[in-house]
C-alpha cells in the first residue's frame, strides 16, 4: 500500500481538527468487482467506524422500476435518468449524519461524475445536453453541500481480473457488460486517482493492490486500519 500525495502536494493524510464534529470520511473506490463490498465488511466490524454501502439496491427498485437495468440496456436513453438518481442517492449518503468518528463510504458522488458519467459521455452514449444538465447539478452540489472526504482508498485492479469476478458473481443486470467497458472505467479511475492527471482529487489516496484473491488481502486491511487510526489520532 502507498499513500499518493494530495493534489496540493501534501503527503500526509488530512486530520480531523479538534472540536470538529464532522467524522473522518473515507471513500472506498475502484472498478466494478474490485472488492469494495468485502473491504467495507471488514471495517464494519470495528467499533468506531460506520460503513455506508453503495445504494445499488435502491437503484434496482425505484417505485417498481429497475434504473440500473435500464441504464445497461439502453444507456443513451436512460443514462441521464440513472446518473441523476445515483447523484441524489450519493448526496444522501454524503450528508447523512453518523454517530461514530469514522465514516466509510463505498464510492462517492465524485467517482459517479468523474468515472461513470465521464465514460458515458466520452463514449458517445450520453448526449451533450444530458451531460451538461448533470454537470450543472454536480457543480451546484459541490458549491452548496459538504461532500468532501479525508481519505480515498483506491482498490486498484486490472480489468481482466475484475471481468472474471463480475462474470462469476453473475448479477443479472451486468450479464452484457463487456471487458471493454471495464477497461474504459479502469482508465478513468487510473487517470483520476493514480496518475492524478484528470479531475480534482478530493482527498489523499491510499492505493491497494486488489488483484489478489480477497482472502489474501488480510494484511492490506490491517495496513489500512493502521493508516486510518494514525490519521484520525
Ligand atoms: P465490488 O464490491 O467492488 O465488487 O463493487 P460492486 O461491483 O458491487 O459495486 P460498483 O459500485 O462497482 O457497481 C455496482 C453496479 O452499479 C455496477 O454494475 C456498476 C454500476 N454503477 C455504480 N455506480 C455507477 C454510476 O455512477 N454510473 C453507472 N453507469 N454505473 C454505476
PDB file of C-alpha atoms and ligand atoms in Angstrom:
ATOM      1  CA  UNK A   1       0.000   0.000   0.000  1.00  0.00           C
ATOM      2  CA  UNK A   2       1.238   3.510  -0.648  1.00  0.00           C
ATOM      3  CA  UNK A   3      -0.105   6.949   0.020  1.00  0.00           C
ATOM      4  CA  UNK A   4      -0.140   9.215  -3.020  1.00  0.00           C
ATOM      5  CA  UNK A   5       0.337  12.908  -2.197  1.00  0.00           C
ATOM      6  CA  UNK A   6      -2.689  15.152  -2.416  1.00  0.00           C
ATOM      7  CA  UNK A   7      -3.124  17.348  -5.482  1.00  0.00           C
ATOM      8  CA  UNK A   8      -1.774  20.217  -3.440  1.00  0.00           C
ATOM      9  CA  UNK A   9       1.413  18.196  -2.866  1.00  0.00           C
ATOM     10  CA  UNK A  10       0.879  17.316   0.799  1.00  0.00           C
ATOM     11  CA  UNK A  11       1.830  13.711   1.561  1.00  0.00           C
ATOM     12  CA  UNK A  12       0.091  13.358   4.898  1.00  0.00           C
ATOM     13  CA  UNK A  13      -3.499  12.326   5.452  1.00  0.00           C
ATOM     14  CA  UNK A  14      -5.888  15.124   6.399  1.00  0.00           C
ATOM     15  CA  UNK A  15      -6.579  15.041  10.118  1.00  0.00           C
ATOM     16  CA  UNK A  16      -9.777  15.761  11.943  1.00  0.00           C
ATOM     17  CA  UNK A  17      -9.375  19.104  13.588  1.00  0.00           C
ATOM     18  CA  UNK A  18     -10.075  19.261  17.302  1.00  0.00           C
ATOM     19  CA  UNK A  19     -13.605  20.248  18.122  1.00  0.00           C
ATOM     20  CA  UNK A  20     -14.768  19.386  14.602  1.00  0.00           C
ATOM     21  CA  UNK A  21     -17.738  17.082  14.857  1.00  0.00           C
ATOM     22  CA  UNK A  22     -17.508  16.025  11.218  1.00  0.00           C
ATOM     23  CA  UNK A  23     -16.424  12.397  11.018  1.00  0.00           C
ATOM     24  CA  UNK A  24     -13.184  11.404   9.317  1.00  0.00           C
ATOM     25  CA  UNK A  25     -14.629  10.466   5.939  1.00  0.00           C
ATOM     26  CA  UNK A  26     -13.209   7.759   3.697  1.00  0.00           C
ATOM     27  CA  UNK A  27     -14.282   6.863   0.152  1.00  0.00           C
ATOM     28  CA  UNK A  28     -13.524   3.320  -0.997  1.00  0.00           C
ATOM     29  CA  UNK A  29     -13.111   3.489  -4.763  1.00  0.00           C
ATOM     30  CA  UNK A  30     -12.260   1.031  -7.528  1.00  0.00           C
ATOM     31  CA  UNK A  31     -13.599  -0.609 -10.646  1.00  0.00           C
ATOM     32  CA  UNK A  32     -16.702  -2.823 -10.687  1.00  0.00           C
ATOM     33  CA  UNK A  33     -15.751  -6.072  -8.923  1.00  0.00           C
ATOM     34  CA  UNK A  34     -12.648  -4.670  -7.221  1.00  0.00           C
ATOM     35  CA  UNK A  35     -13.753  -5.868  -3.772  1.00  0.00           C
ATOM     36  CA  UNK A  36     -15.231  -2.720  -2.252  1.00  0.00           C
ATOM     37  CA  UNK A  37     -18.064  -4.580  -0.543  1.00  0.00           C
ATOM     38  CA  UNK A  38     -15.692  -7.056   1.138  1.00  0.00           C
ATOM     39  CA  UNK A  39     -13.427  -4.220   2.177  1.00  0.00           C
ATOM     40  CA  UNK A  40     -16.321  -2.376   3.818  1.00  0.00           C
ATOM     41  CA  UNK A  41     -17.465  -5.552   5.559  1.00  0.00           C
ATOM     42  CA  UNK A  42     -14.083  -5.872   7.249  1.00  0.00           C
ATOM     43  CA  UNK A  43     -14.317  -2.324   8.622  1.00  0.00           C
ATOM     44  CA  UNK A  44     -17.963  -2.654   9.621  1.00  0.00           C
ATOM     45  CA  UNK A  45     -16.792  -4.881  12.475  1.00  0.00           C
ATOM     46  CA  UNK A  46     -14.830  -2.010  14.101  1.00  0.00           C
ATOM     47  CA  UNK A  47     -16.428  -0.012  16.905  1.00  0.00           C
ATOM     48  CA  UNK A  48     -15.523   3.456  15.721  1.00  0.00           C
ATOM     49  CA  UNK A  49     -16.445   3.057  12.034  1.00  0.00           C
ATOM     50  CA  UNK A  50     -19.790   3.457  10.269  1.00  0.00           C
ATOM     51  CA  UNK A  51     -19.800   1.884   6.811  1.00  0.00           C
ATOM     52  CA  UNK A  52     -22.252   3.039   4.156  1.00  0.00           C
ATOM     53  CA  UNK A  53     -22.644   0.559   1.309  1.00  0.00           C
ATOM     54  CA  UNK A  54     -23.375   1.824  -2.169  1.00  0.00           C
ATOM     55  CA  UNK A  55     -27.138   2.062  -2.647  1.00  0.00           C
ATOM     56  CA  UNK A  56     -27.245  -0.429  -5.589  1.00  0.00           C
ATOM     57  CA  UNK A  57     -30.468  -1.938  -4.280  1.00  0.00           C
ATOM     58  CA  UNK A  58     -32.104   1.490  -4.317  1.00  0.00           C
ATOM     59  CA  UNK A  59     -31.123   1.817  -7.996  1.00  0.00           C
ATOM     60  CA  UNK A  60     -32.644  -1.571  -8.834  1.00  0.00           C
ATOM     61  CA  UNK A  61     -36.054  -0.837  -7.341  1.00  0.00           C
ATOM     62  CA  UNK A  62     -37.302   2.720  -7.723  1.00  0.00           C
ATOM     63  CA  UNK A  63     -41.090   2.640  -7.396  1.00  0.00           C
ATOM     64  CA  UNK A  64     -41.208  -0.546  -9.442  1.00  0.00           C
ATOM     65  CA  UNK A  65     -38.516   0.466 -11.990  1.00  0.00           C
ATOM     66  CA  UNK A  66     -35.008  -1.006 -12.226  1.00  0.00           C
ATOM     67  CA  UNK A  67     -32.876   2.027 -13.135  1.00  0.00           C
ATOM     68  CA  UNK A  68     -29.625   0.010 -13.196  1.00  0.00           C
ATOM     69  CA  UNK A  69     -31.048  -2.430 -15.708  1.00  0.00           C
ATOM     70  CA  UNK A  70     -32.495   0.378 -17.852  1.00  0.00           C
ATOM     71  CA  UNK A  71     -29.110   2.101 -17.938  1.00  0.00           C
ATOM     72  CA  UNK A  72     -27.308  -1.069 -19.096  1.00  0.00           C
ATOM     73  CA  UNK A  73     -29.968  -1.977 -21.655  1.00  0.00           C
ATOM     74  CA  UNK A  74     -30.145   1.479 -23.296  1.00  0.00           C
ATOM     75  CA  UNK A  75     -27.536   3.894 -21.918  1.00  0.00           C
ATOM     76  CA  UNK A  76     -28.269   6.657 -24.449  1.00  0.00           C
ATOM     77  CA  UNK A  77     -31.904   6.792 -23.341  1.00  0.00           C
ATOM     78  CA  UNK A  78     -31.604   6.011 -19.640  1.00  0.00           C
ATOM     79  CA  UNK A  79     -28.082   7.138 -18.709  1.00  0.00           C
ATOM     80  CA  UNK A  80     -29.301  10.573 -17.570  1.00  0.00           C
ATOM     81  CA  UNK A  81     -32.114   9.035 -15.509  1.00  0.00           C
ATOM     82  CA  UNK A  82     -29.798   6.593 -13.804  1.00  0.00           C
ATOM     83  CA  UNK A  83     -26.992   9.080 -13.152  1.00  0.00           C
ATOM     84  CA  UNK A  84     -29.408  11.686 -11.790  1.00  0.00           C
ATOM     85  CA  UNK A  85     -30.654   9.141  -9.312  1.00  0.00           C
ATOM     86  CA  UNK A  86     -27.130   7.945  -8.438  1.00  0.00           C
ATOM     87  CA  UNK A  87     -26.193  11.579  -7.757  1.00  0.00           C
ATOM     88  CA  UNK A  88     -29.206  12.011  -5.470  1.00  0.00           C
ATOM     89  CA  UNK A  89     -28.618   8.789  -3.501  1.00  0.00           C
ATOM     90  CA  UNK A  90     -24.907   9.557  -3.156  1.00  0.00           C
ATOM     91  CA  UNK A  91     -25.640  13.071  -1.901  1.00  0.00           C
ATOM     92  CA  UNK A  92     -27.968  11.487   0.617  1.00  0.00           C
ATOM     93  CA  UNK A  93     -25.094   9.335   1.941  1.00  0.00           C
ATOM     94  CA  UNK A  94     -22.542  12.168   1.911  1.00  0.00           C
ATOM     95  CA  UNK A  95     -24.810  14.353   4.033  1.00  0.00           C
ATOM     96  CA  UNK A  96     -26.055  11.606   6.356  1.00  0.00           C
ATOM     97  CA  UNK A  97     -25.050  12.329   9.959  1.00  0.00           C
ATOM     98  CA  UNK A  98     -23.285   9.428  11.696  1.00  0.00           C
ATOM     99  CA  UNK A  99     -22.679   8.755  15.369  1.00  0.00           C
ATOM    100  CA  UNK A 100     -19.124   7.411  15.101  1.00  0.00           C
ATOM    101  CA  UNK A 101     -15.822   9.201  14.422  1.00  0.00           C
ATOM    102  CA  UNK A 102     -15.108   7.446  11.111  1.00  0.00           C
ATOM    103  CA  UNK A 103     -17.470   7.311   8.151  1.00  0.00           C
ATOM    104  CA  UNK A 104     -16.523   4.921   5.350  1.00  0.00           C
ATOM    105  CA  UNK A 105     -18.456   5.120   2.091  1.00  0.00           C
ATOM    106  CA  UNK A 106     -18.490   2.708  -0.836  1.00  0.00           C
ATOM    107  CA  UNK A 107     -17.750   5.028  -3.765  1.00  0.00           C
ATOM    108  CA  UNK A 108     -18.800   8.674  -3.808  1.00  0.00           C
ATOM    109  CA  UNK A 109     -20.541  11.329  -5.816  1.00  0.00           C
ATOM    110  CA  UNK A 110     -17.071  12.109  -7.204  1.00  0.00           C
ATOM    111  CA  UNK A 111     -16.475   8.721  -8.868  1.00  0.00           C
ATOM    112  CA  UNK A 112     -20.024   8.744 -10.229  1.00  0.00           C
ATOM    113  CA  UNK A 113     -19.206  12.012 -12.003  1.00  0.00           C
ATOM    114  CA  UNK A 114     -15.520  11.565 -12.855  1.00  0.00           C
ATOM    115  CA  UNK A 115     -15.598   7.901 -13.898  1.00  0.00           C
ATOM    116  CA  UNK A 116     -19.105   6.767 -14.839  1.00  0.00           C
ATOM    117  CA  UNK A 117     -20.687   9.936 -16.239  1.00  0.00           C
ATOM    118  CA  UNK A 118     -17.455  10.854 -17.959  1.00  0.00           C
ATOM    119  CA  UNK A 119     -17.257   7.416 -19.522  1.00  0.00           C
ATOM    120  CA  UNK A 120     -20.854   7.517 -20.797  1.00  0.00           C
ATOM    121  CA  UNK A 121     -20.325  10.971 -22.258  1.00  0.00           C
ATOM    122  CA  UNK A 122     -16.928  10.379 -23.820  1.00  0.00           C
ATOM    123  CA  UNK A 123     -18.083   7.073 -25.350  1.00  0.00           C
ATOM    124  CA  UNK A 124     -20.870   8.963 -27.118  1.00  0.00           C
ATOM    125  CA  UNK A 125     -23.528   7.169 -25.067  1.00  0.00           C
ATOM    126  CA  UNK A 126     -24.724  10.275 -23.247  1.00  0.00           C
ATOM    127  CA  UNK A 127     -25.967  13.202 -25.333  1.00  0.00           C
ATOM    128  CA  UNK A 128     -24.237  16.508 -24.639  1.00  0.00           C
ATOM    129  CA  UNK A 129     -27.309  18.297 -23.189  1.00  0.00           C
ATOM    130  CA  UNK A 130     -27.851  15.408 -20.723  1.00  0.00           C
ATOM    131  CA  UNK A 131     -24.217  15.638 -19.693  1.00  0.00           C
ATOM    132  CA  UNK A 132     -24.394  19.418 -19.239  1.00  0.00           C
ATOM    133  CA  UNK A 133     -27.537  19.209 -17.074  1.00  0.00           C
ATOM    134  CA  UNK A 134     -25.934  16.574 -14.828  1.00  0.00           C
ATOM    135  CA  UNK A 135     -22.693  18.501 -14.590  1.00  0.00           C
ATOM    136  CA  UNK A 136     -24.510  21.711 -13.650  1.00  0.00           C
ATOM    137  CA  UNK A 137     -26.226  19.809 -10.842  1.00  0.00           C
ATOM    138  CA  UNK A 138     -22.904  18.288  -9.770  1.00  0.00           C
ATOM    139  CA  UNK A 139     -21.207  21.701  -9.623  1.00  0.00           C
ATOM    140  CA  UNK A 140     -24.114  23.139  -7.670  1.00  0.00           C
ATOM    141  CA  UNK A 141     -23.821  20.304  -5.160  1.00  0.00           C
ATOM    142  CA  UNK A 142     -20.065  20.863  -4.764  1.00  0.00           C
ATOM    143  CA  UNK A 143     -20.706  24.533  -4.043  1.00  0.00           C
ATOM    144  CA  UNK A 144     -23.656  24.121  -1.694  1.00  0.00           C
ATOM    145  CA  UNK A 145     -23.046  20.883   0.199  1.00  0.00           C
ATOM    146  CA  UNK A 146     -20.156  19.372   2.057  1.00  0.00           C
ATOM    147  CA  UNK A 147     -19.209  16.280   0.034  1.00  0.00           C
ATOM    148  CA  UNK A 148     -15.517  16.418   0.937  1.00  0.00           C
ATOM    149  CA  UNK A 149     -13.518  13.446   2.172  1.00  0.00           C
ATOM    150  CA  UNK A 150     -10.348  12.960   4.216  1.00  0.00           C
ATOM    151  CA  UNK A 151      -9.013   9.836   2.518  1.00  0.00           C
ATOM    152  CA  UNK A 152      -9.637   7.746  -0.595  1.00  0.00           C
ATOM    153  CA  UNK A 153      -8.774   4.069  -0.560  1.00  0.00           C
ATOM    154  CA  UNK A 154      -8.255   3.006  -4.169  1.00  0.00           C
ATOM    155  CA  UNK A 155      -8.653  -0.735  -4.733  1.00  0.00           C
ATOM    156  CA  UNK A 156      -6.508  -0.966  -7.851  1.00  0.00           C
ATOM    157  CA  UNK A 157      -7.173  -3.877 -10.178  1.00  0.00           C
ATOM    158  CA  UNK A 158      -6.666  -4.951 -13.757  1.00  0.00           C
ATOM    159  CA  UNK A 159      -9.758  -5.052 -15.980  1.00  0.00           C
ATOM    160  CA  UNK A 160      -9.289  -8.743 -16.895  1.00  0.00           C
ATOM    161  CA  UNK A 161      -9.349  -9.772 -13.230  1.00  0.00           C
ATOM    162  CA  UNK A 162     -12.498  -7.818 -12.388  1.00  0.00           C
ATOM    163  CA  UNK A 163     -14.167  -9.021 -15.567  1.00  0.00           C
ATOM    164  CA  UNK A 164     -13.747 -12.638 -14.388  1.00  0.00           C
ATOM    165  CA  UNK A 165     -15.090 -11.731 -10.934  1.00  0.00           C
ATOM    166  CA  UNK A 166     -18.061  -9.929 -12.447  1.00  0.00           C
ATOM    167  CA  UNK A 167     -18.942 -12.913 -14.634  1.00  0.00           C
ATOM    168  CA  UNK A 168     -18.653 -15.323 -11.736  1.00  0.00           C
ATOM    169  CA  UNK A 169     -20.915 -13.309  -9.417  1.00  0.00           C
ATOM    170  CA  UNK A 170     -23.475 -13.140 -12.270  1.00  0.00           C
ATOM    171  CA  UNK A 171     -25.513 -10.063 -11.331  1.00  0.00           C
ATOM    172  CA  UNK A 172     -28.361 -10.146 -13.887  1.00  0.00           C
ATOM    173  CA  UNK A 173     -28.023  -6.515 -14.999  1.00  0.00           C
ATOM    174  CA  UNK A 174     -24.270  -6.976 -15.644  1.00  0.00           C
ATOM    175  CA  UNK A 175     -24.577 -10.026 -17.914  1.00  0.00           C
ATOM    176  CA  UNK A 176     -23.961  -7.925 -21.049  1.00  0.00           C
ATOM    177  CA  UNK A 177     -21.115  -5.771 -19.654  1.00  0.00           C
ATOM    178  CA  UNK A 178     -18.067  -6.349 -21.914  1.00  0.00           C
ATOM    179  CA  UNK A 179     -14.391  -6.271 -20.938  1.00  0.00           C
ATOM    180  CA  UNK A 180     -14.032  -3.104 -22.994  1.00  0.00           C
ATOM    181  CA  UNK A 181     -16.413  -1.231 -20.633  1.00  0.00           C
ATOM    182  CA  UNK A 182     -14.317  -2.260 -17.613  1.00  0.00           C
ATOM    183  CA  UNK A 183     -11.136  -1.205 -19.432  1.00  0.00           C
ATOM    184  CA  UNK A 184     -12.531   2.263 -20.020  1.00  0.00           C
ATOM    185  CA  UNK A 185     -13.746   2.605 -16.429  1.00  0.00           C
ATOM    186  CA  UNK A 186     -10.330   1.407 -15.250  1.00  0.00           C
ATOM    187  CA  UNK A 187      -8.622   4.147 -17.249  1.00  0.00           C
ATOM    188  CA  UNK A 188     -10.877   6.821 -15.729  1.00  0.00           C
ATOM    189  CA  UNK A 189     -10.074   5.578 -12.218  1.00  0.00           C
ATOM    190  CA  UNK A 190      -6.368   5.436 -13.046  1.00  0.00           C
ATOM    191  CA  UNK A 191      -6.180   8.933 -14.536  1.00  0.00           C
ATOM    192  CA  UNK A 192      -8.128  10.373 -11.637  1.00  0.00           C
ATOM    193  CA  UNK A 193      -6.662   8.520  -8.624  1.00  0.00           C
ATOM    194  CA  UNK A 194      -3.319   7.049  -9.677  1.00  0.00           C
ATOM    195  CA  UNK A 195      -1.780   9.280 -12.349  1.00  0.00           C
ATOM    196  CA  UNK A 196      -3.683  12.296 -10.949  1.00  0.00           C
ATOM    197  CA  UNK A 197      -3.928  13.884 -14.348  1.00  0.00           C
ATOM    198  CA  UNK A 198      -7.643  14.275 -14.961  1.00  0.00           C
ATOM    199  CA  UNK A 199     -10.072  15.653 -12.383  1.00  0.00           C
ATOM    200  CA  UNK A 200      -9.729  17.210  -8.983  1.00  0.00           C
ATOM    201  CA  UNK A 201      -8.903  14.541  -6.467  1.00  0.00           C
ATOM    202  CA  UNK A 202     -10.832  15.408  -3.306  1.00  0.00           C
ATOM    203  CA  UNK A 203      -8.515  13.702  -0.742  1.00  0.00           C
ATOM    204  CA  UNK A 204      -5.169  11.899  -0.378  1.00  0.00           C
ATOM    205  CA  UNK A 205      -5.209   8.440  -1.960  1.00  0.00           C
ATOM    206  CA  UNK A 206      -4.095   5.149  -0.435  1.00  0.00           C
ATOM    207  CA  UNK A 207      -3.544   2.647  -3.252  1.00  0.00           C
ATOM    208  CA  UNK A 208      -4.108  -1.058  -2.557  1.00  0.00           C
ATOM    209  CA  UNK A 209      -3.318  -3.902  -4.953  1.00  0.00           C
ATOM    210  CA  UNK A 210      -6.730  -5.549  -5.170  1.00  0.00           C
ATOM    211  CA  UNK A 211      -5.985  -8.094  -7.913  1.00  0.00           C
ATOM    212  CA  UNK A 212      -5.095 -10.593  -5.208  1.00  0.00           C
ATOM    213  CA  UNK A 213      -7.706 -13.087  -4.125  1.00  0.00           C
ATOM    214  CA  UNK A 214      -9.786 -11.493  -1.429  1.00  0.00           C
ATOM    215  CA  UNK A 215      -8.687 -13.976   1.208  1.00  0.00           C
ATOM    216  CA  UNK A 216      -5.068 -12.883   0.589  1.00  0.00           C
ATOM    217  CA  UNK A 217      -5.889  -9.288   1.480  1.00  0.00           C
ATOM    218  CA  UNK A 218      -5.938  -9.538   5.274  1.00  0.00           C
ATOM    219  CA  UNK A 219      -2.537  -7.831   5.556  1.00  0.00           C
ATOM    220  CA  UNK A 220      -3.720  -4.934   3.388  1.00  0.00           C
ATOM    221  CA  UNK A 221      -6.793  -4.495   5.561  1.00  0.00           C
ATOM    222  CA  UNK A 222      -4.513  -4.217   8.603  1.00  0.00           C
ATOM    223  CA  UNK A 223      -2.249  -1.693   6.837  1.00  0.00           C
ATOM    224  CA  UNK A 224      -5.315   0.404   6.085  1.00  0.00           C
ATOM    225  CA  UNK A 225      -6.541   0.148   9.650  1.00  0.00           C
ATOM    226  CA  UNK A 226      -3.174   1.388  10.916  1.00  0.00           C
ATOM    227  CA  UNK A 227      -3.050   4.297   8.438  1.00  0.00           C
ATOM    228  CA  UNK A 228      -6.585   5.314   9.280  1.00  0.00           C
ATOM    229  CA  UNK A 229      -6.039   5.242  13.019  1.00  0.00           C
ATOM    230  CA  UNK A 230      -2.820   7.294  12.602  1.00  0.00           C
ATOM    231  CA  UNK A 231      -4.719   9.838  10.566  1.00  0.00           C
ATOM    232  CA  UNK A 232      -7.590  10.100  12.986  1.00  0.00           C
ATOM    233  CA  UNK A 233      -5.480  10.117  16.188  1.00  0.00           C
TER     234      UNK A 233
HETATM  235  P1  LIG B   1     -17.363  -4.513  -5.606  1.00  0.00           P
HETATM  236  O1  LIG B   1     -17.793  -4.783  -4.202  1.00  0.00           O
HETATM  237  O2  LIG B   1     -16.045  -3.806  -5.690  1.00  0.00           O
HETATM  238  O3  LIG B   1     -17.451  -5.727  -6.464  1.00  0.00           O
HETATM  239  O4  LIG B   1     -18.372  -3.424  -6.131  1.00  0.00           O
HETATM  240  P2  LIG B   1     -19.669  -3.571  -6.965  1.00  0.00           P
HETATM  241  O5  LIG B   1     -19.330  -4.005  -8.342  1.00  0.00           O
HETATM  242  O6  LIG B   1     -20.706  -4.330  -6.213  1.00  0.00           O
HETATM  243  O7  LIG B   1     -20.137  -2.059  -6.962  1.00  0.00           O
HETATM  244  P3  LIG B   1     -19.888  -0.972  -8.071  1.00  0.00           P
HETATM  245  O8  LIG B   1     -20.019   0.357  -7.480  1.00  0.00           O
HETATM  246  O9  LIG B   1     -18.583  -1.146  -8.738  1.00  0.00           O
HETATM  247  O10 LIG B   1     -21.071  -1.165  -9.065  1.00  0.00           O
HETATM  248  C1  LIG B   1     -22.340  -1.714  -8.848  1.00  0.00           C
HETATM  249  C2  LIG B   1     -23.054  -1.652 -10.189  1.00  0.00           C
HETATM  250  O11 LIG B   1     -23.525  -0.338 -10.398  1.00  0.00           O
HETATM  251  C3  LIG B   1     -22.136  -1.942 -11.372  1.00  0.00           C
HETATM  252  O12 LIG B   1     -22.891  -2.603 -12.375  1.00  0.00           O
HETATM  253  C4  LIG B   1     -21.705  -0.585 -11.864  1.00  0.00           C
HETATM  254  C5  LIG B   1     -22.872   0.248 -11.522  1.00  0.00           C
HETATM  255  N1  LIG B   1     -22.536   1.618 -11.141  1.00  0.00           N
HETATM  256  C6  LIG B   1     -22.151   2.066  -9.945  1.00  0.00           C
HETATM  257  N2  LIG B   1     -22.067   3.398  -9.916  1.00  0.00           N
HETATM  258  C7  LIG B   1     -22.394   3.811 -11.152  1.00  0.00           C
HETATM  259  C8  LIG B   1     -22.509   5.061 -11.794  1.00  0.00           C
HETATM  260  O13 LIG B   1     -22.340   6.148 -11.227  1.00  0.00           O
HETATM  261  N3  LIG B   1     -22.837   5.013 -13.112  1.00  0.00           N
HETATM  262  C9  LIG B   1     -23.026   3.871 -13.810  1.00  0.00           C
HETATM  263  N4  LIG B   1     -23.298   3.952 -15.086  1.00  0.00           N
HETATM  264  N5  LIG B   1     -22.970   2.673 -13.242  1.00  0.00           N
HETATM  265  C10 LIG B   1     -22.658   2.659 -11.941  1.00  0.00           C
END
